[in-house]
């Protein structure tokens, strides 16, 4: 299940199940969104992105859904594997300058073998 | 293809010391940035650059300086280290503001 810990929201899923990680973004003017995966001791890695003129985009085993009405982004991971255990961040870009990229606090995903 | 390379990986400083965190990318990206990552918080932008010779402040610039003399390199200087600067620092680069950023492996800095 999902819980809010002292630092990061955490999500525990059984291997093979689907995972859904949610993100509420802050600025209705944001026009570009990215999901990153960060494994322990490493830098964030790009997973998938979506622009504001779309509401869904699919990659390999991952799907991003964008709901602009409620400013909500979700990342769905199909058939979750142990290698998916990591912290997942959403990022939104709301302006013409680089300092308008805002990262969410992240969600920690644990996959139970 | 090395991507984004940060050095050092770990560093311990005494309060008041200065140091430079190095960042280099080999992808010919115009955009480079420095973030700090603290427990329970998302990445926070310190400084960024949209090209050689151009730098600007992010959300938390105090206590840090940057320069961008070449496209490849974007060093971050801590002027007088403070315990509040204990954090993990990430350098990133991208070809444009609306494309994915490539991150380095991070520098874990402890100020005692």
PDB file of C-alpha atoms in Angstrom:
ATOM      1  CA  UNK A   1       0.000   0.000   0.000  1.00  0.00           C
ATOM      2  CA  UNK A   2       0.916   3.682  -0.016  1.00  0.00           C
ATOM      3  CA  UNK A   3       1.934   5.642   3.025  1.00  0.00           C
ATOM      4  CA  UNK A   4       3.565   8.917   3.852  1.00  0.00           C
ATOM      5  CA  UNK A   5       6.754   8.405   5.783  1.00  0.00           C
ATOM      6  CA  UNK A   6       8.858  10.884   7.652  1.00  0.00           C
ATOM      7  CA  UNK A   7      10.608  11.946   4.486  1.00  0.00           C
ATOM      8  CA  UNK A   8       9.178  10.385   1.362  1.00  0.00           C
ATOM      9  CA  UNK A   9       5.868   8.871   0.409  1.00  0.00           C
ATOM     10  CA  UNK A  10       6.455   5.157  -0.026  1.00  0.00           C
ATOM     11  CA  UNK A  11       4.773   2.560  -2.176  1.00  0.00           C
ATOM     12  CA  UNK A  12       5.258  -1.179  -1.738  1.00  0.00           C
ATOM     13  CA  UNK A  13       4.135  -3.530  -4.494  1.00  0.00           C
ATOM     14  CA  UNK A  14       4.441  -7.220  -5.170  1.00  0.00           C
ATOM     15  CA  UNK A  15       6.692  -8.273  -8.025  1.00  0.00           C
ATOM     16  CA  UNK A  16       4.629  -8.682 -11.164  1.00  0.00           C
ATOM     17  CA  UNK A  17       1.893  -6.269 -10.069  1.00  0.00           C
ATOM     18  CA  UNK A  18       1.334  -2.891 -11.667  1.00  0.00           C
ATOM     19  CA  UNK A  19       2.519   0.243  -9.845  1.00  0.00           C
ATOM     20  CA  UNK A  20       0.951   3.670  -9.949  1.00  0.00           C
ATOM     21  CA  UNK A  21       2.921   6.644  -8.682  1.00  0.00           C
ATOM     22  CA  UNK A  22       1.139   9.959  -8.383  1.00  0.00           C
ATOM     23  CA  UNK A  23       2.288  13.539  -8.532  1.00  0.00           C
ATOM     24  CA  UNK A  24       0.406  16.777  -8.010  1.00  0.00           C
ATOM     25  CA  UNK A  25       2.017  19.646  -9.853  1.00  0.00           C
ATOM     26  CA  UNK A  26       1.800  23.244  -8.820  1.00  0.00           C
ATOM     27  CA  UNK A  27       1.523  25.501 -11.845  1.00  0.00           C
ATOM     28  CA  UNK A  28      -1.339  25.399 -14.322  1.00  0.00           C
ATOM     29  CA  UNK A  29       0.970  27.112 -16.837  1.00  0.00           C
ATOM     30  CA  UNK A  30       3.394  24.157 -16.853  1.00  0.00           C
ATOM     31  CA  UNK A  31       3.718  22.772 -20.356  1.00  0.00           C
ATOM     32  CA  UNK A  32       6.263  19.986 -20.051  1.00  0.00           C
ATOM     33  CA  UNK A  33       6.531  17.163 -17.524  1.00  0.00           C
ATOM     34  CA  UNK A  34       9.140  14.499 -16.908  1.00  0.00           C
ATOM     35  CA  UNK A  35       9.420  11.439 -14.716  1.00  0.00           C
ATOM     36  CA  UNK A  36      12.845  10.505 -13.374  1.00  0.00           C
ATOM     37  CA  UNK A  37      14.016   7.389 -11.559  1.00  0.00           C
ATOM     38  CA  UNK A  38      16.744   7.602  -8.951  1.00  0.00           C
ATOM     39  CA  UNK A  39      18.415   4.478  -7.665  1.00  0.00           C
ATOM     40  CA  UNK A  40      20.298   4.544  -4.397  1.00  0.00           C
ATOM     41  CA  UNK A  41      23.606   6.381  -4.703  1.00  0.00           C
ATOM     42  CA  UNK A  42      22.997   7.464  -8.297  1.00  0.00           C
ATOM     43  CA  UNK A  43      21.785  10.510 -10.151  1.00  0.00           C
ATOM     44  CA  UNK A  44      18.217  10.760 -11.506  1.00  0.00           C
ATOM     45  CA  UNK A  45      17.585   9.053 -14.847  1.00  0.00           C
ATOM     46  CA  UNK A  46      14.982  10.019 -17.426  1.00  0.00           C
ATOM     47  CA  UNK A  47      12.047   7.617 -17.764  1.00  0.00           C
ATOM     48  CA  UNK A  48       9.396   9.327 -19.835  1.00  0.00           C
ATOM     49  CA  UNK A  49       8.075  12.797 -20.625  1.00  0.00           C
ATOM     50  CA  UNK A  50       4.817  14.344 -21.758  1.00  0.00           C
ATOM     51  CA  UNK A  51       3.822  17.724 -23.116  1.00  0.00           C
ATOM     52  CA  UNK A  52       0.716  19.586 -22.089  1.00  0.00           C
ATOM     53  CA  UNK A  53      -1.023  19.004 -25.424  1.00  0.00           C
ATOM     54  CA  UNK A  54      -1.208  15.277 -24.616  1.00  0.00           C
ATOM     55  CA  UNK A  55      -2.967  13.368 -21.856  1.00  0.00           C
ATOM     56  CA  UNK A  56      -1.242  10.019 -22.202  1.00  0.00           C
ATOM     57  CA  UNK A  57       2.081   8.720 -23.402  1.00  0.00           C
ATOM     58  CA  UNK A  58       3.400   5.183 -23.377  1.00  0.00           C
ATOM     59  CA  UNK A  59       6.890   3.829 -23.225  1.00  0.00           C
ATOM     60  CA  UNK A  60       8.304   0.410 -22.592  1.00  0.00           C
ATOM     61  CA  UNK A  61       6.374  -0.874 -19.543  1.00  0.00           C
ATOM     62  CA  UNK A  62       5.638   2.696 -18.445  1.00  0.00           C
ATOM     63  CA  UNK A  63       2.737   5.031 -19.109  1.00  0.00           C
ATOM     64  CA  UNK A  64       2.375   8.644 -18.043  1.00  0.00           C
ATOM     65  CA  UNK A  65      -1.061  10.188 -17.640  1.00  0.00           C
ATOM     66  CA  UNK A  66      -1.637  13.913 -17.422  1.00  0.00           C
ATOM     67  CA  UNK A  67      -4.823  15.448 -16.030  1.00  0.00           C
ATOM     68  CA  UNK A  68      -4.572  19.201 -16.458  1.00  0.00           C
ATOM     69  CA  UNK A  69      -7.977  19.820 -14.901  1.00  0.00           C
ATOM     70  CA  UNK A  70      -6.779  18.722 -11.483  1.00  0.00           C
ATOM     71  CA  UNK A  71      -3.028  19.294 -12.099  1.00  0.00           C
ATOM     72  CA  UNK A  72      -2.194  15.651 -11.644  1.00  0.00           C
ATOM     73  CA  UNK A  73       0.425  13.437 -13.203  1.00  0.00           C
ATOM     74  CA  UNK A  74       0.780   9.705 -12.769  1.00  0.00           C
ATOM     75  CA  UNK A  75       3.335   7.106 -13.733  1.00  0.00           C
ATOM     76  CA  UNK A  76       2.175   3.562 -14.289  1.00  0.00           C
ATOM     77  CA  UNK A  77       4.709   0.742 -14.330  1.00  0.00           C
ATOM     78  CA  UNK A  78       3.471  -2.554 -15.711  1.00  0.00           C
ATOM     79  CA  UNK A  79       4.652  -5.884 -14.299  1.00  0.00           C
ATOM     80  CA  UNK A  80       6.859  -4.276 -11.676  1.00  0.00           C
ATOM     81  CA  UNK A  81      10.272  -5.877 -11.262  1.00  0.00           C
ATOM     82  CA  UNK A  82      12.813  -5.737  -8.402  1.00  0.00           C
ATOM     83  CA  UNK A  83      14.973  -3.474 -10.564  1.00  0.00           C
ATOM     84  CA  UNK A  84      12.181  -0.903 -10.462  1.00  0.00           C
ATOM     85  CA  UNK A  85      12.835  -0.264  -6.760  1.00  0.00           C
ATOM     86  CA  UNK A  86      13.929   3.367  -6.603  1.00  0.00           C
ATOM     87  CA  UNK A  87      12.747   6.884  -5.870  1.00  0.00           C
ATOM     88  CA  UNK A  88      10.616   8.394  -8.624  1.00  0.00           C
ATOM     89  CA  UNK A  89      10.414  12.145  -9.191  1.00  0.00           C
ATOM     90  CA  UNK A  90       8.094  14.159 -11.344  1.00  0.00           C
ATOM     91  CA  UNK A  91       9.278  17.496 -12.706  1.00  0.00           C
ATOM     92  CA  UNK A  92       7.286  20.287 -14.320  1.00  0.00           C
ATOM     93  CA  UNK A  93       8.492  23.126 -16.499  1.00  0.00           C
ATOM     94  CA  UNK A  94       6.353  26.209 -16.427  1.00  0.00           C
ATOM     95  CA  UNK A  95       8.320  28.982 -17.964  1.00  0.00           C
ATOM     96  CA  UNK A  96      10.664  30.181 -20.616  1.00  0.00           C
ATOM     97  CA  UNK A  97      13.651  30.130 -18.297  1.00  0.00           C
ATOM     98  CA  UNK A  98      15.391  27.130 -16.863  1.00  0.00           C
ATOM     99  CA  UNK A  99      14.698  28.101 -13.283  1.00  0.00           C
ATOM    100  CA  UNK A 100      11.033  27.272 -13.806  1.00  0.00           C
ATOM    101  CA  UNK A 101      11.730  23.536 -13.643  1.00  0.00           C
ATOM    102  CA  UNK A 102      10.275  22.273 -10.362  1.00  0.00           C
ATOM    103  CA  UNK A 103      10.926  18.817  -8.959  1.00  0.00           C
ATOM    104  CA  UNK A 104       8.494  17.047  -6.679  1.00  0.00           C
ATOM    105  CA  UNK A 105       9.747  15.473  -3.413  1.00  0.00           C
ATOM    106  CA  UNK A 106       9.669  11.963  -4.860  1.00  0.00           C
ATOM    107  CA  UNK A 107       8.019   8.639  -4.070  1.00  0.00           C
ATOM    108  CA  UNK A 108       9.990   5.629  -2.920  1.00  0.00           C
ATOM    109  CA  UNK A 109       8.926   2.404  -4.650  1.00  0.00           C
ATOM    110  CA  UNK A 110       9.791  -0.919  -3.023  1.00  0.00           C
ATOM    111  CA  UNK A 111       9.183  -4.123  -4.937  1.00  0.00           C
ATOM    112  CA  UNK A 112       8.548  -7.211  -2.842  1.00  0.00           C
ATOM    113  CA  UNK A 113       9.940 -10.354  -4.515  1.00  0.00           C
TER     114      UNK A 113
ATOM    115  CA  UNK B   1      30.029   8.367 -24.213  1.00  0.00           C
ATOM    116  CA  UNK B   2      30.688   9.546 -20.622  1.00  0.00           C
ATOM    117  CA  UNK B   3      27.646  11.865 -20.314  1.00  0.00           C
ATOM    118  CA  UNK B   4      27.884  14.092 -17.229  1.00  0.00           C
ATOM    119  CA  UNK B   5      30.906  13.580 -14.988  1.00  0.00           C
ATOM    120  CA  UNK B   6      31.130  14.999 -11.493  1.00  0.00           C
ATOM    121  CA  UNK B   7      34.133  15.048  -9.202  1.00  0.00           C
ATOM    122  CA  UNK B   8      34.701  14.356  -6.399  1.00  0.00           C
ATOM    123  CA  UNK B   9      32.141  11.728  -5.377  1.00  0.00           C
ATOM    124  CA  UNK B  10      32.601  12.408  -1.672  1.00  0.00           C
ATOM    125  CA  UNK B  11      34.032  15.375   0.217  1.00  0.00           C
ATOM    126  CA  UNK B  12      34.314  16.434   3.848  1.00  0.00           C
ATOM    127  CA  UNK B  13      35.005  20.087   4.562  1.00  0.00           C
ATOM    128  CA  UNK B  14      35.516  22.079   7.697  1.00  0.00           C
ATOM    129  CA  UNK B  15      33.328  25.115   8.285  1.00  0.00           C
ATOM    130  CA  UNK B  16      34.810  28.108   6.496  1.00  0.00           C
ATOM    131  CA  UNK B  17      36.776  26.138   3.911  1.00  0.00           C
ATOM    132  CA  UNK B  18      36.212  26.712   0.222  1.00  0.00           C
ATOM    133  CA  UNK B  19      36.161  24.190  -2.589  1.00  0.00           C
ATOM    134  CA  UNK B  20      35.059  23.634  -6.157  1.00  0.00           C
ATOM    135  CA  UNK B  21      32.811  20.831  -7.345  1.00  0.00           C
ATOM    136  CA  UNK B  22      33.642  19.924 -10.915  1.00  0.00           C
ATOM    137  CA  UNK B  23      31.127  19.085 -13.647  1.00  0.00           C
ATOM    138  CA  UNK B  24      31.851  18.225 -17.255  1.00  0.00           C
ATOM    139  CA  UNK B  25      29.606  16.997 -20.076  1.00  0.00           C
ATOM    140  CA  UNK B  26      30.553  15.680 -23.486  1.00  0.00           C
ATOM    141  CA  UNK B  27      27.168  15.951 -25.217  1.00  0.00           C
ATOM    142  CA  UNK B  28      27.598  19.538 -26.426  1.00  0.00           C
ATOM    143  CA  UNK B  29      24.590  20.617 -24.365  1.00  0.00           C
ATOM    144  CA  UNK B  30      23.932  24.304 -23.961  1.00  0.00           C
ATOM    145  CA  UNK B  31      21.971  24.020 -20.708  1.00  0.00           C
ATOM    146  CA  UNK B  32      23.746  23.045 -17.486  1.00  0.00           C
ATOM    147  CA  UNK B  33      22.605  23.293 -13.903  1.00  0.00           C
ATOM    148  CA  UNK B  34      23.491  22.511 -10.325  1.00  0.00           C
ATOM    149  CA  UNK B  35      21.017  21.077  -7.833  1.00  0.00           C
ATOM    150  CA  UNK B  36      21.205  20.115  -4.217  1.00  0.00           C
ATOM    151  CA  UNK B  37      19.212  17.228  -2.800  1.00  0.00           C
ATOM    152  CA  UNK B  38      18.283  17.066   0.853  1.00  0.00           C
ATOM    153  CA  UNK B  39      16.271  14.318   2.614  1.00  0.00           C
ATOM    154  CA  UNK B  40      12.535  14.620   2.017  1.00  0.00           C
ATOM    155  CA  UNK B  41      12.914  17.420  -0.488  1.00  0.00           C
ATOM    156  CA  UNK B  42      12.999  17.460  -4.224  1.00  0.00           C
ATOM    157  CA  UNK B  43      15.976  18.707  -6.142  1.00  0.00           C
ATOM    158  CA  UNK B  44      16.485  22.433  -5.634  1.00  0.00           C
ATOM    159  CA  UNK B  45      18.161  24.532  -8.300  1.00  0.00           C
ATOM    160  CA  UNK B  46      21.272  26.423  -7.188  1.00  0.00           C
ATOM    161  CA  UNK B  47      22.571  27.974 -10.412  1.00  0.00           C
ATOM    162  CA  UNK B  48      22.141  27.327 -14.085  1.00  0.00           C
ATOM    163  CA  UNK B  49      23.619  28.288 -17.423  1.00  0.00           C
ATOM    164  CA  UNK B  50      22.044  28.482 -20.862  1.00  0.00           C
ATOM    165  CA  UNK B  51      25.363  28.688 -22.676  1.00  0.00           C
ATOM    166  CA  UNK B  52      29.035  29.554 -22.338  1.00  0.00           C
ATOM    167  CA  UNK B  53      29.467  32.896 -20.605  1.00  0.00           C
ATOM    168  CA  UNK B  54      25.883  32.989 -19.314  1.00  0.00           C
ATOM    169  CA  UNK B  55      24.874  32.025 -15.780  1.00  0.00           C
ATOM    170  CA  UNK B  56      21.922  32.789 -13.564  1.00  0.00           C
ATOM    171  CA  UNK B  57      20.661  32.083 -10.073  1.00  0.00           C
ATOM    172  CA  UNK B  58      18.192  29.417  -9.148  1.00  0.00           C
ATOM    173  CA  UNK B  59      16.139  28.909  -6.014  1.00  0.00           C
ATOM    174  CA  UNK B  60      18.991  28.567  -3.492  1.00  0.00           C
ATOM    175  CA  UNK B  61      22.075  30.434  -4.797  1.00  0.00           C
ATOM    176  CA  UNK B  62      23.444  31.914  -1.571  1.00  0.00           C
ATOM    177  CA  UNK B  63      26.915  30.688  -0.660  1.00  0.00           C
ATOM    178  CA  UNK B  64      27.653  29.349  -4.153  1.00  0.00           C
ATOM    179  CA  UNK B  65      29.295  30.752  -7.266  1.00  0.00           C
ATOM    180  CA  UNK B  66      29.444  29.395 -10.797  1.00  0.00           C
ATOM    181  CA  UNK B  67      31.106  30.227 -14.076  1.00  0.00           C
ATOM    182  CA  UNK B  68      30.779  28.820 -17.584  1.00  0.00           C
ATOM    183  CA  UNK B  69      33.854  29.535 -19.633  1.00  0.00           C
ATOM    184  CA  UNK B  70      33.330  26.564 -21.978  1.00  0.00           C
ATOM    185  CA  UNK B  71      30.318  24.568 -23.158  1.00  0.00           C
ATOM    186  CA  UNK B  72      31.692  21.447 -21.477  1.00  0.00           C
ATOM    187  CA  UNK B  73      32.464  22.636 -17.947  1.00  0.00           C
ATOM    188  CA  UNK B  74      30.321  24.136 -15.211  1.00  0.00           C
ATOM    189  CA  UNK B  75      32.116  24.224 -11.837  1.00  0.00           C
ATOM    190  CA  UNK B  76      30.325  25.075  -8.594  1.00  0.00           C
ATOM    191  CA  UNK B  77      32.300  26.954  -5.963  1.00  0.00           C
ATOM    192  CA  UNK B  78      31.517  26.986  -2.286  1.00  0.00           C
ATOM    193  CA  UNK B  79      32.940  30.218  -0.950  1.00  0.00           C
ATOM    194  CA  UNK B  80      32.948  29.532   2.799  1.00  0.00           C
ATOM    195  CA  UNK B  81      31.416  26.188   3.654  1.00  0.00           C
ATOM    196  CA  UNK B  82      28.697  26.011   6.303  1.00  0.00           C
ATOM    197  CA  UNK B  83      27.048  22.941   7.905  1.00  0.00           C
ATOM    198  CA  UNK B  84      23.797  23.930   6.135  1.00  0.00           C
ATOM    199  CA  UNK B  85      25.539  23.120   2.865  1.00  0.00           C
ATOM    200  CA  UNK B  86      25.827  19.466   3.814  1.00  0.00           C
ATOM    201  CA  UNK B  87      23.924  17.816   0.976  1.00  0.00           C
ATOM    202  CA  UNK B  88      24.186  15.767  -2.179  1.00  0.00           C
ATOM    203  CA  UNK B  89      24.952  17.912  -5.207  1.00  0.00           C
ATOM    204  CA  UNK B  90      23.964  17.003  -8.750  1.00  0.00           C
ATOM    205  CA  UNK B  91      25.042  18.565 -11.988  1.00  0.00           C
ATOM    206  CA  UNK B  92      22.786  18.171 -15.015  1.00  0.00           C
ATOM    207  CA  UNK B  93      22.826  19.092 -18.665  1.00  0.00           C
ATOM    208  CA  UNK B  94      20.242  19.234 -21.428  1.00  0.00           C
ATOM    209  CA  UNK B  95      20.049  20.348 -25.037  1.00  0.00           C
ATOM    210  CA  UNK B  96      17.029  22.559 -24.358  1.00  0.00           C
ATOM    211  CA  UNK B  97      14.788  23.567 -21.458  1.00  0.00           C
ATOM    212  CA  UNK B  98      12.007  21.272 -22.667  1.00  0.00           C
ATOM    213  CA  UNK B  99      13.974  18.081 -23.003  1.00  0.00           C
ATOM    214  CA  UNK B 100      15.245  15.497 -20.580  1.00  0.00           C
ATOM    215  CA  UNK B 101      18.134  16.418 -18.330  1.00  0.00           C
ATOM    216  CA  UNK B 102      21.125  14.116 -17.936  1.00  0.00           C
ATOM    217  CA  UNK B 103      22.469  13.978 -14.408  1.00  0.00           C
ATOM    218  CA  UNK B 104      25.876  13.199 -13.005  1.00  0.00           C
ATOM    219  CA  UNK B 105      26.381  10.635 -10.251  1.00  0.00           C
ATOM    220  CA  UNK B 106      26.402  13.272  -7.531  1.00  0.00           C
ATOM    221  CA  UNK B 107      28.823  14.626  -4.943  1.00  0.00           C
ATOM    222  CA  UNK B 108      28.068  13.872  -1.308  1.00  0.00           C
ATOM    223  CA  UNK B 109      29.365  16.841   0.695  1.00  0.00           C
ATOM    224  CA  UNK B 110      29.615  16.952   4.461  1.00  0.00           C
ATOM    225  CA  UNK B 111      30.550  20.167   6.248  1.00  0.00           C
ATOM    226  CA  UNK B 112      31.655  19.730   9.848  1.00  0.00           C
TER     227      UNK B 112
END
